mmCIF file of C-alpha atoms and ligand atoms in Angstrom:
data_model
loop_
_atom_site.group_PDB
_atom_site.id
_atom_site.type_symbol
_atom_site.label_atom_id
_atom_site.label_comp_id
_atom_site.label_asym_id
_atom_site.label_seq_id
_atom_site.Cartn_x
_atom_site.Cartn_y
_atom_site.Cartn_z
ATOM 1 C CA UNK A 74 113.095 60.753 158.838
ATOM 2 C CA UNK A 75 110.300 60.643 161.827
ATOM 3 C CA UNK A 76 109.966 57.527 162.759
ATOM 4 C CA UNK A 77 106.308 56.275 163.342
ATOM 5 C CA UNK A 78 106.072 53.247 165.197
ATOM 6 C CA UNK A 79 104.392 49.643 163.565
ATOM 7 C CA UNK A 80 100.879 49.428 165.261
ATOM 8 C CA UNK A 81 99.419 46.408 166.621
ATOM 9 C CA UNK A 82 95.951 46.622 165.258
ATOM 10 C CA UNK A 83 94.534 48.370 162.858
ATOM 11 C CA UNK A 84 94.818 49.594 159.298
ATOM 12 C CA UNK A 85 96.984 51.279 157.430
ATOM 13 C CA UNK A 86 96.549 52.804 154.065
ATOM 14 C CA UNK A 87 99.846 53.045 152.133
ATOM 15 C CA UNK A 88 100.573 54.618 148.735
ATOM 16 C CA UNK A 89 98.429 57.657 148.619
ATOM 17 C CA UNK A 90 99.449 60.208 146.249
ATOM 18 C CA UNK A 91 101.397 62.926 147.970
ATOM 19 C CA UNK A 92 99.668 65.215 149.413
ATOM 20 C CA UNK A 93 95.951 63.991 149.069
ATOM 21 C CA UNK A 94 96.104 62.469 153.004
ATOM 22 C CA UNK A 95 93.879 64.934 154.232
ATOM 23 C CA UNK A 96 91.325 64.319 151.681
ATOM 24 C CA UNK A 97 90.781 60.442 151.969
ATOM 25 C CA UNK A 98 90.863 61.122 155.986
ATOM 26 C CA UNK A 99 87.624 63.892 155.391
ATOM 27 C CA UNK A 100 85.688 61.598 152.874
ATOM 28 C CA UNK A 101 86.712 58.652 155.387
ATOM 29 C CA UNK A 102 85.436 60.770 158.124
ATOM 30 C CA UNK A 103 88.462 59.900 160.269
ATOM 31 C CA UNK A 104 87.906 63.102 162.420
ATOM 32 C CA UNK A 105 84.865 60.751 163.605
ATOM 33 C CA UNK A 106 86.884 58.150 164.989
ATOM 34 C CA UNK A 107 87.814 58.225 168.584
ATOM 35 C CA UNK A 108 90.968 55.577 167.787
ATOM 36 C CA UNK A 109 94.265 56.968 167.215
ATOM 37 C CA UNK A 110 95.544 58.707 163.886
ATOM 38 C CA UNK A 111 98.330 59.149 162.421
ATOM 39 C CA UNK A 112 98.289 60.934 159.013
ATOM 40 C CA UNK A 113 101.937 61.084 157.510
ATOM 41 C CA UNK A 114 103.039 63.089 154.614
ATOM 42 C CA UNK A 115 106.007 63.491 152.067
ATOM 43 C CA UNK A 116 107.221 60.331 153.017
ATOM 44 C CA UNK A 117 109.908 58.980 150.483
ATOM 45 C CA UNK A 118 109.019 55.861 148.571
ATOM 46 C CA UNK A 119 110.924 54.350 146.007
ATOM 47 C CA UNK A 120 108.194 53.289 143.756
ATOM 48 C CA UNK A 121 106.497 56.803 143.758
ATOM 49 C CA UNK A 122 108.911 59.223 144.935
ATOM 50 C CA UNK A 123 106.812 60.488 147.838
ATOM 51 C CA UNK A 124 103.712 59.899 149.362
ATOM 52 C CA UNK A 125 101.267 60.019 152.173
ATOM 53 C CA UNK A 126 100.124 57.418 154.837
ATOM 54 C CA UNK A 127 97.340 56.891 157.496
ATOM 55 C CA UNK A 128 97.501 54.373 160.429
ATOM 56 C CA UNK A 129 94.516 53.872 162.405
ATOM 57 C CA UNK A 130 95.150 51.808 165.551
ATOM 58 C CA UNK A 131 91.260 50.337 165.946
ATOM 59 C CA UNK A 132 89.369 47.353 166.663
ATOM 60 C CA UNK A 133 87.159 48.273 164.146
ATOM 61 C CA UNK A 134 86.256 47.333 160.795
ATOM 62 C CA UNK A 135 85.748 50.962 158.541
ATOM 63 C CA UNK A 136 84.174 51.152 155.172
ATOM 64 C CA UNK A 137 87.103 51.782 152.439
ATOM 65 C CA UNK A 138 84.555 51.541 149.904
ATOM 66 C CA UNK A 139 84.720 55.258 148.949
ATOM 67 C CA UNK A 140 88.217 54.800 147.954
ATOM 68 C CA UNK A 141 87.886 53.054 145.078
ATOM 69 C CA UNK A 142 86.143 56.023 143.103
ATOM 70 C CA UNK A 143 89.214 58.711 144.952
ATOM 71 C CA UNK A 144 92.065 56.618 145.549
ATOM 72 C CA UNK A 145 92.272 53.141 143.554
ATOM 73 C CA UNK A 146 95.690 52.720 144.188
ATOM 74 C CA UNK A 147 95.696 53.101 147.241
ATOM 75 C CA UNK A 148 96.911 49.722 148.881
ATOM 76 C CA UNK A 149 94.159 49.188 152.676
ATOM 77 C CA UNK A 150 96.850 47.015 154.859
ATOM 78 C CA UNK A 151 95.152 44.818 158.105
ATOM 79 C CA UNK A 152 97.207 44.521 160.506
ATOM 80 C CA UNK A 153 96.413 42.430 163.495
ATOM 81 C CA UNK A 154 98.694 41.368 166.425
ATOM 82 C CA UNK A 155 101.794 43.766 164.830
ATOM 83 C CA UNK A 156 101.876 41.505 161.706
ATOM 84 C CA UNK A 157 99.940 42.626 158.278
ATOM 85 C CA UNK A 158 97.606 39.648 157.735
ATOM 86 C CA UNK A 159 96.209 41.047 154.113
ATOM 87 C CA UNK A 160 96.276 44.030 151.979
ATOM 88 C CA UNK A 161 93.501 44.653 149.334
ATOM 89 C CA UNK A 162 92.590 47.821 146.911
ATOM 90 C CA UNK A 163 89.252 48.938 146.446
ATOM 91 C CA UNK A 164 87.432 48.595 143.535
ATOM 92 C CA UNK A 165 85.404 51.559 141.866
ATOM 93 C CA UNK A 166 81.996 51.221 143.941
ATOM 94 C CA UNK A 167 78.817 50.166 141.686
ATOM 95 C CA UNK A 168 76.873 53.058 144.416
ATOM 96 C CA UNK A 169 78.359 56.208 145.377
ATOM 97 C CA UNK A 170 76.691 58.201 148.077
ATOM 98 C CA UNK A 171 77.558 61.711 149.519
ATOM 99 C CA UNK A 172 80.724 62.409 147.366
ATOM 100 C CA UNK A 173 79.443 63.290 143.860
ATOM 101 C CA UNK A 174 77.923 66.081 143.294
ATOM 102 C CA UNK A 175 75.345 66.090 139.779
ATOM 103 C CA UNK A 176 76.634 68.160 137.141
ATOM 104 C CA UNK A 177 72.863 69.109 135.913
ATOM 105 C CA UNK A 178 72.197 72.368 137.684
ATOM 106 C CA UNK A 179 68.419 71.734 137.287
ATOM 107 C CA UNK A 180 68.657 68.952 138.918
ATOM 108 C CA UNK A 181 66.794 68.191 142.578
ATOM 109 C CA UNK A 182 69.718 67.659 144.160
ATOM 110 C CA UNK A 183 71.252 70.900 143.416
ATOM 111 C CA UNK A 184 67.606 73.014 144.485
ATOM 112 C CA UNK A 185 67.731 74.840 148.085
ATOM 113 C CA UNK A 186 65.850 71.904 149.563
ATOM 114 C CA UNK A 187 68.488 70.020 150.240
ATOM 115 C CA UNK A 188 68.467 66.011 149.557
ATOM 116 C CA UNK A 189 70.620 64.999 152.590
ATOM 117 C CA UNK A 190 71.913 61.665 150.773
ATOM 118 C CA UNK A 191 71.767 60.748 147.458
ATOM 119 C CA UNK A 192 73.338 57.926 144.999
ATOM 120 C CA UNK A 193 74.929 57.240 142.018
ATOM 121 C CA UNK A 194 75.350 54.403 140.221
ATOM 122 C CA UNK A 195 78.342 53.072 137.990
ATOM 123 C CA UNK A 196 77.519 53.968 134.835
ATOM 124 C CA UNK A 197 80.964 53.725 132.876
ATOM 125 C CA UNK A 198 84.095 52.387 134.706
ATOM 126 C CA UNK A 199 86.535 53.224 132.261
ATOM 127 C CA UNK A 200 85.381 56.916 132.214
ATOM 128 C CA UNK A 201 84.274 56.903 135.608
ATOM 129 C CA UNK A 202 80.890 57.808 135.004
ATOM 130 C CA UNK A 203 78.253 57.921 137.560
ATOM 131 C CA UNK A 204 74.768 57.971 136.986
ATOM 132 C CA UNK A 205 72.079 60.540 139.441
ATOM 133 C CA UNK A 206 69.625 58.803 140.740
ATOM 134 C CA UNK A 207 67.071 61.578 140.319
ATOM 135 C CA UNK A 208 67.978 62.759 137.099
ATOM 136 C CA UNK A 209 69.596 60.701 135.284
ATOM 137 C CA UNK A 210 72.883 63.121 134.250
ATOM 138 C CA UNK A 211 76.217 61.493 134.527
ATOM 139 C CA UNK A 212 79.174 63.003 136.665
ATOM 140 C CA UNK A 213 82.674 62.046 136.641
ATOM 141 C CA UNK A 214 84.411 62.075 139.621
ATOM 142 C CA UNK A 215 87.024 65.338 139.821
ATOM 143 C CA UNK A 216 85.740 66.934 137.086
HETATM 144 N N1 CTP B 594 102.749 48.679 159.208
HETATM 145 C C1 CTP B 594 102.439 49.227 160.466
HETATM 146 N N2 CTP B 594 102.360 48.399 161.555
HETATM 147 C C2 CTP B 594 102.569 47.080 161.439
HETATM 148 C C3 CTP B 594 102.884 46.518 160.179
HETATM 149 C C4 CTP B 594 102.977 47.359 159.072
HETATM 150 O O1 CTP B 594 102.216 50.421 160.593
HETATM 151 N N3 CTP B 594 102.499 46.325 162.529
HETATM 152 C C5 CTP B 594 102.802 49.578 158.031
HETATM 153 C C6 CTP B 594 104.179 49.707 157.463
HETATM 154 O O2 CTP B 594 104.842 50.803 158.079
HETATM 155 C C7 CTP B 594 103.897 49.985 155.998
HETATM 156 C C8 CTP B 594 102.569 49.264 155.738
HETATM 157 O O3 CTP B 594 102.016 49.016 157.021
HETATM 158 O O4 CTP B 594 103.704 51.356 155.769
HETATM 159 C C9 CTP B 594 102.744 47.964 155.003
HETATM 160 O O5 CTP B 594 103.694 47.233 155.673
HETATM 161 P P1 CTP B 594 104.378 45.857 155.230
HETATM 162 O O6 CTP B 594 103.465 44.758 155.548
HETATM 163 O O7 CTP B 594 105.726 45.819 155.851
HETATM 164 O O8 CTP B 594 104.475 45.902 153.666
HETATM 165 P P2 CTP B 594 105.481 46.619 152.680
HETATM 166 O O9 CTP B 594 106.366 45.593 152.115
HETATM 167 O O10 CTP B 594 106.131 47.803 153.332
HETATM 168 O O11 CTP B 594 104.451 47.178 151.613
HETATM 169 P P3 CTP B 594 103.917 46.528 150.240
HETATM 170 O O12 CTP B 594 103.920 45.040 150.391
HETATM 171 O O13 CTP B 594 102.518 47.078 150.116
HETATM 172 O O14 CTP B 594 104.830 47.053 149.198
HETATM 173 ZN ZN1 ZN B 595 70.970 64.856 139.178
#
């Protein structure tokens, strides 16, 4: 197996679902961060068979909040001075902005004059319903 080294500070998110990497490092916006990456895939993990990785060495604190709604499970490690110093999961987010796209094609959000940035709001956690601001529809995330 390649080994990646430990880093000293950072964060590293462990137990995505194989595979989906590259999708929590777009709606992260990774490719805007001038700290090093490392994106792994296909590792082998005993408790899920395989699955993917990111390590980003910064200083910086980064907004995991959209991975509640993509990736619940996966587990956000801090690590500071080479030693993990907590690990948390995300919760769904009450507001959602620039992921969701509204289901109603009426809706203003979906005209040719684009909306640059618009939310959603929790609606229904167990179905993961989110609510448009303009229009009221509900949208489930991956659907
Ligand atoms: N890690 C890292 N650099 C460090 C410390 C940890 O890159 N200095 C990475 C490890 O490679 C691992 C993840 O962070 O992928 C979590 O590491 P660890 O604290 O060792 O916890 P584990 O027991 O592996 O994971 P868990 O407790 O979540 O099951
Ligand atoms: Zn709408």
């Amino acid at each position: 197996m390649i080994n990646v080294s430990k880093i000293k500070k950072g964060i590293v998110l462990d137990h995505i679902e194989a595979g989906k990497a590259h999708i929590l490092y777009r709606a992260l916006k990774l490719d805007e961060v001038t700290d090093t990456v490392v994106i792994m895939q296909n590792i082998s993990s005993t408790s899920m068979g395989k699955k993917d990785l990111i390590k980003i060495e910064t200083d910086y604190d980064l907004d995991f909040t959209v991975l509640g709604l993509i990736a619940p499970y996966t587990t956000v490690n801090f690590i500071e001075e080479g030693e993990r110093v907590k690990k948390i999961r995300m919760e769904m987010p009450e507001v959602v902005e620039g992921v969701l796209h509204c289901k109603n094609p009426r809706c203003i959000t979906n005209s040719e004059r684009e909306i640059p940035s618009h939310k959603f709001y929790l609606y229904d956690k167990d179905k993961k319903e989110y609510r448009c601001e303009y229009c009221d529809n509900l949208t489930t995330y991956g659907e």
